[in-house]
Coordinates of C-alpha atoms and ligand atoms in Angstrom, one line a residue:
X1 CA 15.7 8.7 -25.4
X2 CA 13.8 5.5 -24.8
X3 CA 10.8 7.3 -25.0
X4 CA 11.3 9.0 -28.4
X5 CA 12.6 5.2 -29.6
X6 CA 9.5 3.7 -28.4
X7 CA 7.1 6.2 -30.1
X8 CA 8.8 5.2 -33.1
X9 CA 8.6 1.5 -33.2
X10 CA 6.7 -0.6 -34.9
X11 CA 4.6 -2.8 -33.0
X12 CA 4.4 -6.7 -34.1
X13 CA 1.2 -6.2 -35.8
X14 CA 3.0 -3.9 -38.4
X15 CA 1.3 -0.4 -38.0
X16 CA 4.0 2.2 -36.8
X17 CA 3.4 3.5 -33.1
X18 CA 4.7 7.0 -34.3
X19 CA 1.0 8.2 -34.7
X20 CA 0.9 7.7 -30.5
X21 CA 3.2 10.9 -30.1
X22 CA 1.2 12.5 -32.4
X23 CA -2.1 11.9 -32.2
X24 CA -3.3 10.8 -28.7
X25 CA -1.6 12.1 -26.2
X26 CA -4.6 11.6 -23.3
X27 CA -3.4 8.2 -21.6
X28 CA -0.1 8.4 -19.0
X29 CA 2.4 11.0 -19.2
X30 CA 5.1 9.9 -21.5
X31 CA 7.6 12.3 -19.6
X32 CA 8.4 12.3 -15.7
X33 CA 8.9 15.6 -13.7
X34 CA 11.1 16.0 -10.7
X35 CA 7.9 16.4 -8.3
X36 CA 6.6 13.0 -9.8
X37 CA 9.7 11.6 -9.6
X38 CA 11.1 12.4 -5.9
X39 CA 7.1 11.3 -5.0
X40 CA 7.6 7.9 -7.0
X41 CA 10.9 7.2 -5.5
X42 CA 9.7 7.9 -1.9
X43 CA 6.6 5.6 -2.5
X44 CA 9.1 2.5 -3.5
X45 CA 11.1 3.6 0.0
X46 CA 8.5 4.3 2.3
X47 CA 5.3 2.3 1.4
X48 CA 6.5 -1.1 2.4
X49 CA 7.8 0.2 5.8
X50 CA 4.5 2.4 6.3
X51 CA 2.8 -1.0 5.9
X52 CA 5.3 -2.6 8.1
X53 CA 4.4 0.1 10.4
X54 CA 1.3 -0.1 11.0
X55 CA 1.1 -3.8 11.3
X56 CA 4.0 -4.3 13.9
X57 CA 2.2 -0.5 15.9
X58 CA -0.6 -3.2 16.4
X59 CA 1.2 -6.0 16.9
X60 CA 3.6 -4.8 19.8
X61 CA 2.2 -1.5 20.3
X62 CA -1.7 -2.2 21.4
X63 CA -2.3 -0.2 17.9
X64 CA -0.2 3.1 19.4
X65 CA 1.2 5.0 16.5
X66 CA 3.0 7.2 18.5
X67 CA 4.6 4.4 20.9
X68 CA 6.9 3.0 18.7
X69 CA 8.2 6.3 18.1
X70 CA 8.4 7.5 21.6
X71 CA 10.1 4.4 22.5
X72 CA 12.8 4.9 19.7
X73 CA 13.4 8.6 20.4
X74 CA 13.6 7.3 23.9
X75 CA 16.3 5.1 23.2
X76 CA 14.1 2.2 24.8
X77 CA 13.7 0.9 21.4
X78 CA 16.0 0.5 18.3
X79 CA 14.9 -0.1 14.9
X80 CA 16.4 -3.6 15.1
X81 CA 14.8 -4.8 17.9
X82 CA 11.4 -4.2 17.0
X83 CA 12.5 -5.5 13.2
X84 CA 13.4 -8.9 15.8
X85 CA 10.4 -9.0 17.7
X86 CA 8.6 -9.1 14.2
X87 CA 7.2 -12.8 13.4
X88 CA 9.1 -14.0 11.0
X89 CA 8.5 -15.8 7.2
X90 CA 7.5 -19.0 7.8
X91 CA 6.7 -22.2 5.6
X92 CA 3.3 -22.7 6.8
X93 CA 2.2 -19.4 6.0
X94 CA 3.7 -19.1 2.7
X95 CA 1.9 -22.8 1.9
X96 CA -1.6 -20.9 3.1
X97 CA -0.8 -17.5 1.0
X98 CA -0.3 -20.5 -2.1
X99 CA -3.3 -22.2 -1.8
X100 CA -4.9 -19.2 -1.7
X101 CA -3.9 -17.4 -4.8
X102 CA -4.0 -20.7 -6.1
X103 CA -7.2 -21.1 -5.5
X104 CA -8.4 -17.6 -7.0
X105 CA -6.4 -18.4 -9.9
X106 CA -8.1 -21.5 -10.4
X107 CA -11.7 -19.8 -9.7
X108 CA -10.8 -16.9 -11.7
X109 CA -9.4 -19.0 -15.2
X110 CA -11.4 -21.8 -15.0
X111 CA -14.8 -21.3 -14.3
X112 CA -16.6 -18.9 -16.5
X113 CA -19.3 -16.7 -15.2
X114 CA -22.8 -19.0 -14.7
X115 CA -23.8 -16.2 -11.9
X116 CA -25.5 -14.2 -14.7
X117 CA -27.7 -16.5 -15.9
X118 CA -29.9 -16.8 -12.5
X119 CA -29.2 -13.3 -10.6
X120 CA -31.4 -11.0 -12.6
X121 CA -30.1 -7.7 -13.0
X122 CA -26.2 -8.8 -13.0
X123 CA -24.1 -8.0 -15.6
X124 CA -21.7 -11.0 -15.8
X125 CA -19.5 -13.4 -18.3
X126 CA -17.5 -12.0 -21.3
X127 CA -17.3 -8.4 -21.4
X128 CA -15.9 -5.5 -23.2
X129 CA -13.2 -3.2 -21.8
X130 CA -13.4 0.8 -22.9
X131 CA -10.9 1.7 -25.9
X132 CA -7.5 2.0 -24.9
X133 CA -5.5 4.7 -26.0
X134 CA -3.9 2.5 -29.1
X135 CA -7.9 2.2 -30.2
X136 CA -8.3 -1.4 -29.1
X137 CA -11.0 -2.9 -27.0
X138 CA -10.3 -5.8 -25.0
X139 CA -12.4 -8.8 -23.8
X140 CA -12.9 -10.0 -20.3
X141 CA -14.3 -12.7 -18.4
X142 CA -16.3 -11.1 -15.4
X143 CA -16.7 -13.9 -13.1
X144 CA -16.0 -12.3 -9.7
X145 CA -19.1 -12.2 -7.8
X146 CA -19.1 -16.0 -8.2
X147 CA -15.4 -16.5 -7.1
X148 CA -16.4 -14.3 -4.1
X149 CA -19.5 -16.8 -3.3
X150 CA -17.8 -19.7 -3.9
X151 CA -14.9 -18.6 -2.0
X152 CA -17.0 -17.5 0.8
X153 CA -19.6 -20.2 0.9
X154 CA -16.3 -22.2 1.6
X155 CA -15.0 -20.2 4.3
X156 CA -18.5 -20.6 6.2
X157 CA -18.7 -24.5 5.3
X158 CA -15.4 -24.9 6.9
X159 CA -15.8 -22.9 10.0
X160 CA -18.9 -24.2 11.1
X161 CA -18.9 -27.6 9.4
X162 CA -15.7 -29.0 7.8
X163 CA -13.2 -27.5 10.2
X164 CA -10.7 -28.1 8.0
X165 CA -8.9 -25.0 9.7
X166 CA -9.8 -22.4 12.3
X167 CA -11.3 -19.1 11.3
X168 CA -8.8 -17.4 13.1
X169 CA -6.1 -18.2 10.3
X170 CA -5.4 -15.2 9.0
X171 CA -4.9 -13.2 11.8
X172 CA -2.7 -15.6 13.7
X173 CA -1.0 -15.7 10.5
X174 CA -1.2 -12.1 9.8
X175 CA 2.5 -11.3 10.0
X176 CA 4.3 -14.0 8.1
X177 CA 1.4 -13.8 5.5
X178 CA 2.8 -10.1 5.1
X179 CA 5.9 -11.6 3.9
X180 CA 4.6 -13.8 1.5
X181 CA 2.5 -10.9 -0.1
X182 CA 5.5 -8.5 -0.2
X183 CA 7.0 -11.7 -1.7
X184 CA 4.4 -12.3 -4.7
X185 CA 3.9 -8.3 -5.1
X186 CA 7.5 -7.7 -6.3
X187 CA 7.8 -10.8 -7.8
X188 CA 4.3 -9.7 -9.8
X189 CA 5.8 -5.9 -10.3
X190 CA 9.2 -7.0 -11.4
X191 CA 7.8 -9.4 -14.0
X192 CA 5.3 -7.4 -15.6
X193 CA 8.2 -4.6 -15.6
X194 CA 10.3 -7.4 -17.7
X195 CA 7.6 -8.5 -20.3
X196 CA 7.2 -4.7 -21.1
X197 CA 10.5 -5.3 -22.6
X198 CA 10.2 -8.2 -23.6
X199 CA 6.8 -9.5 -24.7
X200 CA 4.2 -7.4 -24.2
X201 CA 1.0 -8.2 -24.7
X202 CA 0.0 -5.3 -26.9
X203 CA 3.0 -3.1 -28.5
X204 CA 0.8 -0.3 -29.3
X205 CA -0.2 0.5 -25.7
X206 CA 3.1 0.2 -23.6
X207 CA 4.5 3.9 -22.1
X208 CA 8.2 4.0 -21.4
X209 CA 9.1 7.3 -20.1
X210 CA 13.0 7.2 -19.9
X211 CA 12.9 7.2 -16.0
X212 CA 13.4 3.3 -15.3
X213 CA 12.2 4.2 -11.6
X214 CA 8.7 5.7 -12.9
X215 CA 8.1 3.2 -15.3
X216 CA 8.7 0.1 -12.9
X217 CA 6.2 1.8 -10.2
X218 CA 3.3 3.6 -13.0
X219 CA 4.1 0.6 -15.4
X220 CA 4.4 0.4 -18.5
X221 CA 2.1 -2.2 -20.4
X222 CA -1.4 -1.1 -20.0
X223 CA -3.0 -4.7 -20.0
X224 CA -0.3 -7.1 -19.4
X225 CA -1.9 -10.6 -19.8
X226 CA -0.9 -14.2 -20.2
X227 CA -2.6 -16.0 -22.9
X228 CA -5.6 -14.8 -24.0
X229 CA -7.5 -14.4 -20.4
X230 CA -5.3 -13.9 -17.7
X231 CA -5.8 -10.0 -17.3
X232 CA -3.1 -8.7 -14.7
X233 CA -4.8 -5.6 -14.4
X234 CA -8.2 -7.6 -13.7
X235 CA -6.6 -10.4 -11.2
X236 CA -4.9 -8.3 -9.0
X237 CA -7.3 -5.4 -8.6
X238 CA -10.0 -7.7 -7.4
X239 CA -8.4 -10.9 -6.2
X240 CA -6.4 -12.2 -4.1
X241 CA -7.0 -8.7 -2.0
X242 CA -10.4 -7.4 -2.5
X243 CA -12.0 -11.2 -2.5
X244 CA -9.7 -11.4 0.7
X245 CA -10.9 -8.2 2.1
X246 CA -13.8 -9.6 3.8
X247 CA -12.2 -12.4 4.8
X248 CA -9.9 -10.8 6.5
X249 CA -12.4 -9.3 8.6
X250 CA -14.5 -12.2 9.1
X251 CA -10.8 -13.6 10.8
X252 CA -10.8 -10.4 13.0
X253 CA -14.4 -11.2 14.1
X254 CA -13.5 -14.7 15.1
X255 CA -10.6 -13.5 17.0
X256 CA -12.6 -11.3 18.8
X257 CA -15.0 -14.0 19.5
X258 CA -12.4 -16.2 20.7
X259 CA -10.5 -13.8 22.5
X260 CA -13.4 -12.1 24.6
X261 CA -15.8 -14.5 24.5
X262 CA -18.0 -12.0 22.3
X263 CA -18.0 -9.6 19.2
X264 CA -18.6 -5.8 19.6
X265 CA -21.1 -3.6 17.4
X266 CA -18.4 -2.0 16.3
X267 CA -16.8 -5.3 14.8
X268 CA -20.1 -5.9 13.0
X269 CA -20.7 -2.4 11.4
X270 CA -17.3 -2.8 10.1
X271 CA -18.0 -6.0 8.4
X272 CA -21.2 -4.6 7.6
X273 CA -20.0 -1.9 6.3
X274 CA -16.8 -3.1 3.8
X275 CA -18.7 -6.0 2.7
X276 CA -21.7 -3.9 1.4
X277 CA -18.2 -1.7 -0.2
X278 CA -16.7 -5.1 -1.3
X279 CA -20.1 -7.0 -2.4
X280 CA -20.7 -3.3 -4.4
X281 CA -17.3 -4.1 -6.4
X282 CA -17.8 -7.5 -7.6
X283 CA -22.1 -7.2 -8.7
X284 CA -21.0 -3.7 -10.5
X285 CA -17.2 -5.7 -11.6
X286 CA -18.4 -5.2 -15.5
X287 CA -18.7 -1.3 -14.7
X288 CA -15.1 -1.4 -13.2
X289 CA -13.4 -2.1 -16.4
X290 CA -14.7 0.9 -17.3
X291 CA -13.0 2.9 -14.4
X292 CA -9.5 4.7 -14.3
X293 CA -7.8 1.4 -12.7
X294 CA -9.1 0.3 -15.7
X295 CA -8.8 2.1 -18.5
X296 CA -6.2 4.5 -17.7
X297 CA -3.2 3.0 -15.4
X298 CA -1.0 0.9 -16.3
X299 CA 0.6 -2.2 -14.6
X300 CA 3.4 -1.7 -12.6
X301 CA 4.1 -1.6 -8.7
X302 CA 1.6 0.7 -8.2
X303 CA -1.1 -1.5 -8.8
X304 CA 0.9 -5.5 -8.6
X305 CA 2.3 -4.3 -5.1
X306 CA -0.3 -2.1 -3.9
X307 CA -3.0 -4.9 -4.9
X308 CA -1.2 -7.8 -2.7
X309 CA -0.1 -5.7 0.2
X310 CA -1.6 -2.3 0.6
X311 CA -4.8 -2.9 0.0
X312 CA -5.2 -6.0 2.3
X313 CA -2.7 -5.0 4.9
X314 CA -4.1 -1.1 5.6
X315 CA -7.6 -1.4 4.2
X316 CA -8.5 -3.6 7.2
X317 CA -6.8 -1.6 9.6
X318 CA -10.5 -1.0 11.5
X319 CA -10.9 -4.7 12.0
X320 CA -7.4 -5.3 13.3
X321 CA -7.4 -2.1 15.8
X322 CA -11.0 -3.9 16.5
X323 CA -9.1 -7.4 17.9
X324 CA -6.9 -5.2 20.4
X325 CA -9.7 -2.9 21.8
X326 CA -12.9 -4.0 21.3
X327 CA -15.3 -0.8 21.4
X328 CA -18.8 -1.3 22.3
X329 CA -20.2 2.2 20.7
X330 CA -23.4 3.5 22.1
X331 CA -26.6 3.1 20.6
X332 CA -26.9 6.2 19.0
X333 CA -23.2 6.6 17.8
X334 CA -23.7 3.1 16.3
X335 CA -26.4 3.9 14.6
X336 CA -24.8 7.5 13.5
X337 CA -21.9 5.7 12.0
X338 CA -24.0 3.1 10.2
X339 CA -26.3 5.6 8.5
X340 CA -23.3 7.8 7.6
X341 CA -21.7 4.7 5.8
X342 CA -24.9 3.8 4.0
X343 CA -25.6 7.7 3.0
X344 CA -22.0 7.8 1.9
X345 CA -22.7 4.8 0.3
X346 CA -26.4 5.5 -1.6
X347 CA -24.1 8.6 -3.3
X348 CA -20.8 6.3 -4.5
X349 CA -23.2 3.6 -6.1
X350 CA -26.0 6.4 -7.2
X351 CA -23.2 8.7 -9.0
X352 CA -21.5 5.6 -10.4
X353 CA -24.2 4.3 -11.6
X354 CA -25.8 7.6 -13.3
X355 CA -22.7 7.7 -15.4
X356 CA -22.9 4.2 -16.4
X357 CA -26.1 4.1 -17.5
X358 CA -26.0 7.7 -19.0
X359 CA -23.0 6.4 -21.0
X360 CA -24.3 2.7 -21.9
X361 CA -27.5 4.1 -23.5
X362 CA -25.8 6.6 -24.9
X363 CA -27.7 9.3 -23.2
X364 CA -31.3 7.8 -23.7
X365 CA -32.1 7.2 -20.2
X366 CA -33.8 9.1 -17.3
X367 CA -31.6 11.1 -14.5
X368 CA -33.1 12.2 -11.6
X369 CA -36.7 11.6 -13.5
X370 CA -35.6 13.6 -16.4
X371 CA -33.8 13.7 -19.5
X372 CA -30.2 14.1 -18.9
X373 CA -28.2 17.1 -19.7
X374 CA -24.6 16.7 -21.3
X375 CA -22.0 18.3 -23.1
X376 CA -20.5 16.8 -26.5
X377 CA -17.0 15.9 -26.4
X378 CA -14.3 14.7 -29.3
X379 CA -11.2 13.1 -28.6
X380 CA -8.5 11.1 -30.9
X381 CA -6.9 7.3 -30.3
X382 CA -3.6 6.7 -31.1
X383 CA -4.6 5.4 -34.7
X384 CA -5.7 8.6 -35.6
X385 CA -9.5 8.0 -35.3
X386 CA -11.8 10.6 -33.9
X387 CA -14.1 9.1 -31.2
X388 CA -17.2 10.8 -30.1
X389 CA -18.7 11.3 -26.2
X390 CA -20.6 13.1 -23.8
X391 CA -20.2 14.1 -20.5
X392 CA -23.1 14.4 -18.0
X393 CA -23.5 17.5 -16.5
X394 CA -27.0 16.4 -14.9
X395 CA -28.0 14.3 -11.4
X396 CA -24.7 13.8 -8.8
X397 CA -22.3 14.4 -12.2
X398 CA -23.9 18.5 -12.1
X399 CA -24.0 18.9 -8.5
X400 CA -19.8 18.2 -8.6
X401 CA -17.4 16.8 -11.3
X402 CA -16.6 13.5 -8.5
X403 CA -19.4 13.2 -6.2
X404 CA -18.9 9.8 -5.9
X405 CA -15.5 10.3 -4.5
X406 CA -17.3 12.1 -1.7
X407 CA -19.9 9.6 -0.9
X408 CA -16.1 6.9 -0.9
X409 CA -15.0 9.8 1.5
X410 CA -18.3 9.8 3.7
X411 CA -18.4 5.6 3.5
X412 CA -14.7 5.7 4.6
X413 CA -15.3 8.3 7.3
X414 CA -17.6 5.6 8.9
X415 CA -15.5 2.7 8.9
X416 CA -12.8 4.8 11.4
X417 CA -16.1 6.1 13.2
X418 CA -17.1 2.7 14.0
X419 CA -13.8 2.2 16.0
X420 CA -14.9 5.4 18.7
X421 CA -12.5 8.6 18.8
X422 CA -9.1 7.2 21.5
X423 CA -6.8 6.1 18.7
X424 CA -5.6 7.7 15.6
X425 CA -4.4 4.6 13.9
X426 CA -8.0 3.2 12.7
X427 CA -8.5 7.2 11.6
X428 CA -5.4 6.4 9.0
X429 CA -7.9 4.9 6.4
X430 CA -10.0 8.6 5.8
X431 CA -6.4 10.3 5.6
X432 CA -5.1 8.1 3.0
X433 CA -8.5 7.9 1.0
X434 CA -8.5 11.8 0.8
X435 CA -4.9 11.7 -0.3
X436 CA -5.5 9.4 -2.9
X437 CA -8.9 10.4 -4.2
X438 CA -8.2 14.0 -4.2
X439 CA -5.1 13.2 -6.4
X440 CA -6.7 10.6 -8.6
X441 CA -9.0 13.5 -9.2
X442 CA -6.7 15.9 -10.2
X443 CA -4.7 13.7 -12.2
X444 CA -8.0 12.4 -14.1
X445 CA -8.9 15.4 -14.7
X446 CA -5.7 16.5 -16.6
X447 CA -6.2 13.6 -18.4
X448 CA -9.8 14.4 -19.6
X449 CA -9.0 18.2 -20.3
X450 CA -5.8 16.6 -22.5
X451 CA -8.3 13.8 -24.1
X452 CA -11.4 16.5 -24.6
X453 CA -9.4 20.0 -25.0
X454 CA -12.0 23.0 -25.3
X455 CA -14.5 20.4 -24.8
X456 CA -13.7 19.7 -20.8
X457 CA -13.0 23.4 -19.9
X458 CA -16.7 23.9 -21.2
X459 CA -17.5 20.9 -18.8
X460 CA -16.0 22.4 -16.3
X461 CA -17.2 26.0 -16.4
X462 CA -21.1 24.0 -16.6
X463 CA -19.7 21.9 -13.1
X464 CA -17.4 24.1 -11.0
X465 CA -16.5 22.2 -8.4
X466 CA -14.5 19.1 -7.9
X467 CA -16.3 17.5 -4.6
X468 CA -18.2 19.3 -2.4
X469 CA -20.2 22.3 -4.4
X470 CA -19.1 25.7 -3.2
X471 CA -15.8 24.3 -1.2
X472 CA -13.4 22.1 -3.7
Ligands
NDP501 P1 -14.8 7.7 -12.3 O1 -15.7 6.5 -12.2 O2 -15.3 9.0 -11.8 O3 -14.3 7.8 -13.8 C1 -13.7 9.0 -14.2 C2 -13.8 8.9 -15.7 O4 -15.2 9.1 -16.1 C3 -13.1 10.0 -16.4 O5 -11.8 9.7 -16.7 C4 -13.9 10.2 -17.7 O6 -13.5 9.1 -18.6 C5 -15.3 9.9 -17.3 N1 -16.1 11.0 -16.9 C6 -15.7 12.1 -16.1 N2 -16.7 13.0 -16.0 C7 -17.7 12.4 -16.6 C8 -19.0 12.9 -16.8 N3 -19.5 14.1 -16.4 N4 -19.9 12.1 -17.6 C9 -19.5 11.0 -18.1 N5 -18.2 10.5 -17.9 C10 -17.4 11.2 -17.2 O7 -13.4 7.5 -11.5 P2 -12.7 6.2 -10.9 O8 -12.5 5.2 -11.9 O9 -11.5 6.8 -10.2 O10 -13.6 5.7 -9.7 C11 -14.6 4.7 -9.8 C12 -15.1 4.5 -8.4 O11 -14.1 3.7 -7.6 C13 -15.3 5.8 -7.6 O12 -16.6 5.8 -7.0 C14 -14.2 5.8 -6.5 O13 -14.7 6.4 -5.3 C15 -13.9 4.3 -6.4 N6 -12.5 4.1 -6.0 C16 -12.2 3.5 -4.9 C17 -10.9 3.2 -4.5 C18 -10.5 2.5 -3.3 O14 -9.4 2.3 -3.1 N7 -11.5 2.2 -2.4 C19 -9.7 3.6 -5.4 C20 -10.2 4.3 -6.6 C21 -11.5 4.5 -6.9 P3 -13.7 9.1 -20.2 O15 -12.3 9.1 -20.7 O16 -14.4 7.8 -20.4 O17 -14.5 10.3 -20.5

């Protein structure tokens, strides 16, 4: 089995990879089962059409989900001729979607961090990754809070000096440029599927688990990169699609501008709202390389596909629903939604950042105004080497084991709030986030009980519950 030939290979820098069945067995699975695999195969199916979906819903449909599908059970529709009504690939957009990526690449490889050297308190410029499971510790180049000001800082310049083009682009692009992601997020999938094979980056830390369909969606190198710099994993996470997150929704606002001759409260909370969420990624971008995108998946589809289309295509649903009905909330529901988004909020960043600190100093640091509680943990790396850690069992880590999951869940809630209660389809974003966080959860936390053994059930009996203390 490819699996069992891999494990017994040895990697480039001469030290057999046999001692990666053996000894560490925490990272990805290394073996598929048929649940995984019918939900991996549907996901490769279904995803691009549910993206597909949604978009054209808005697009035709005046954002009705169930429209299109009334219409085709009605025989007034046929898959085909909404398929034709869709705008189709064109060069213009395909030269916008390059200058774009082009331009993050640029941003991203060739101007090293100078942000942390004047914004006190940001961690910035080259950084180190956590130990993968081969025991290595990579290097990166944090630079994207300044690709996000630079980038953005440009967007403003043009739309209200340079005009160079209308601030509307991306939404009256927003079809084609679909295209032209789906284009670069196989093309990005496919290749990093190819160099697994045939030159990965590091030997050592590649997964192949015999089922060509898992390992071309989970992935199979665990940091891909060209050269010494060009992280995959750290490219596509953050840009093009989180840097083009709020620009997305900056396009919706103009369109709403345009279109009605004014922007809604509800427009602006959403802004608001996803650019506190987006701003939060890049200032706190040396903590993500310590998260499971991170340090635990690997590249494949999941993350190349998922990073150029999903994540800019159905994270921004809100705005998009926001162009075709623009909802004026009350007073008080406006302010309702904005406090439960910067509640949900305080907890994500609060919980995040108690375990960063508590794990930087190593436990020498104040939680909550005291000394924090933990529980010593062991676990092995693929070279054999036993690692020492600890897991916090005080502040938002003892009330539950992901609390800042639920404050996600609570920040996400208010996006779909902000858009009032007469569609579903802005409502999709809090399904899908529970989906996903409620599974990332479970899936961490077979990781962690195979990484830490006696050690995590002893965690977990200290922190019973999962996210919400006496419920999950
Ligand atoms: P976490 O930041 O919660 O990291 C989980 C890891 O932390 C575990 O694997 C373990 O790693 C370590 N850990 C677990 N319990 C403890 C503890 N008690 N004390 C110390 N360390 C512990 O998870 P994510 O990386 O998934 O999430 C990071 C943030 O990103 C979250 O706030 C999440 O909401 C958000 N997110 C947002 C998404 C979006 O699409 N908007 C998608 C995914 C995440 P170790 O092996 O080091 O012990």
């Amino acid at each position: 089995m490819e699996s069992t030939r891999r494990r017994t290979q040895h990697s480039a820098n001469g030290k057999g990879s046999e001692a990666v069945g053996k000894s560490a067995q925490w990272g990805r699975a290394w073996e598929v089962d048929w649940f995984s695999l019918i939900g991996v195969v549907g996901l490769l199916c279904f995803a691009p059409f549910i993206v597909f979906y949604f978009v054209m819903a808005c697009d035709q449909y005046q954002c009705s989900i169930s429209q299109p599908l009334l219409e085709l059970y009605q025989g007034k529709a046929t898959l085909l001729s909404i398929w034709g009504r869709a705008p189709s690939f064109t060069w213009s957009a395909a030269k916008i979607y390059a200058i774009w990526v082009g331009f993050q690449v640029f941003l991203y490889m060739c101007i090293p961090d100078v942000a942390h050297k004047f914004i006190p308190g940001y961690v910035g410029g080259v950084q180190d990754g956590a130990r993968t499971p081969a025991g290595l510790i990579n290097k990166y180049e944090i630079n994207g809070l300044q690709c996000w000001i630079i980038t953005h800082a440009l967007w403003f310049a043009n739309a209200n000096y340079l005009h160079w083009f209308s601030p509307t682009i991306i939404f009256d692009n927003w079809i084609p440029l679909m295209w032209c992601a789906n284009i670069l997020g196989y093309a990005v999938s496919t290749f990093a599927f190819l160099k697994a094979y045939l030159f990965p980056t590091n030997a050592e830390d590649c997964k192949f688990t015999g089922n060509v369909f898992y390992n071309y969606m989970m992935g199979i190198e665990f940091n891909p990169r060209i050269g010494t710099w060009f992280d995959f994993k750290l490219f596509f996470n953050g840009r093009p699609g989180i840097v083009a997150w709020t620009l997305i929704n900056l396009s919706y606002m103009a369109k709403q501008q345009e279109l009605y001759g004014h922007v809604t409260n509800s427009m602006i909370l959403v802004n608001l709202l996803q650019g506190i969420y987006v701003l939060d990624f890049f200032w706190n971008e040396a903590w993500y390389l310590k998260t499971i995108d991170i340090c635990h998946d690997h590249f494949g589809w999941y993350l190349g596909w998922g990073d150029c289309v999903w994540l800019p295509y159905l994270y921004t649903l809100q705005g998009l629903y926001l162009v075709y009905h623009p909802v004026q909330l009350s007073d008080t529901l406006a302010v309702a939604v904005l406090l439960l988004g910067l509640i949900g909020y305080y907890i994500f960043r609060s919980t995040n950042h108690q375990k960063d600190l508590f794990r930087r100093t190593e436990g020498a640091c104040s939680i909550w105004g005291r000394k924090p509680t933990y529980i010593e943990c062991s676990y092995l790396s693929a070279d054999g080497h036993t690692h020492r850690s600890k897991l916090l069992t005080s502040g938002f880590w003892g009330v539950a084991r992901h609390f800042n999951y639920t404050g996600d869940l609570m920040g996400s809630l208010a996006y779909c709030a902000a858009c009032g209660f007469s569609h579903i389809l802005p409502y999709f974003y809090i399904v899908y986030m529970t989906i996903l966080l409620v599974h990332r959860c479970i899936r961490d936390e077979h990781r962690c009980s195979s990484k830490y053994g006696k050690d995590w059930k002893r965690y977990t009996d200290a922190v019973p519950y999962r996210l919400i203390p006496g419920v999950f």
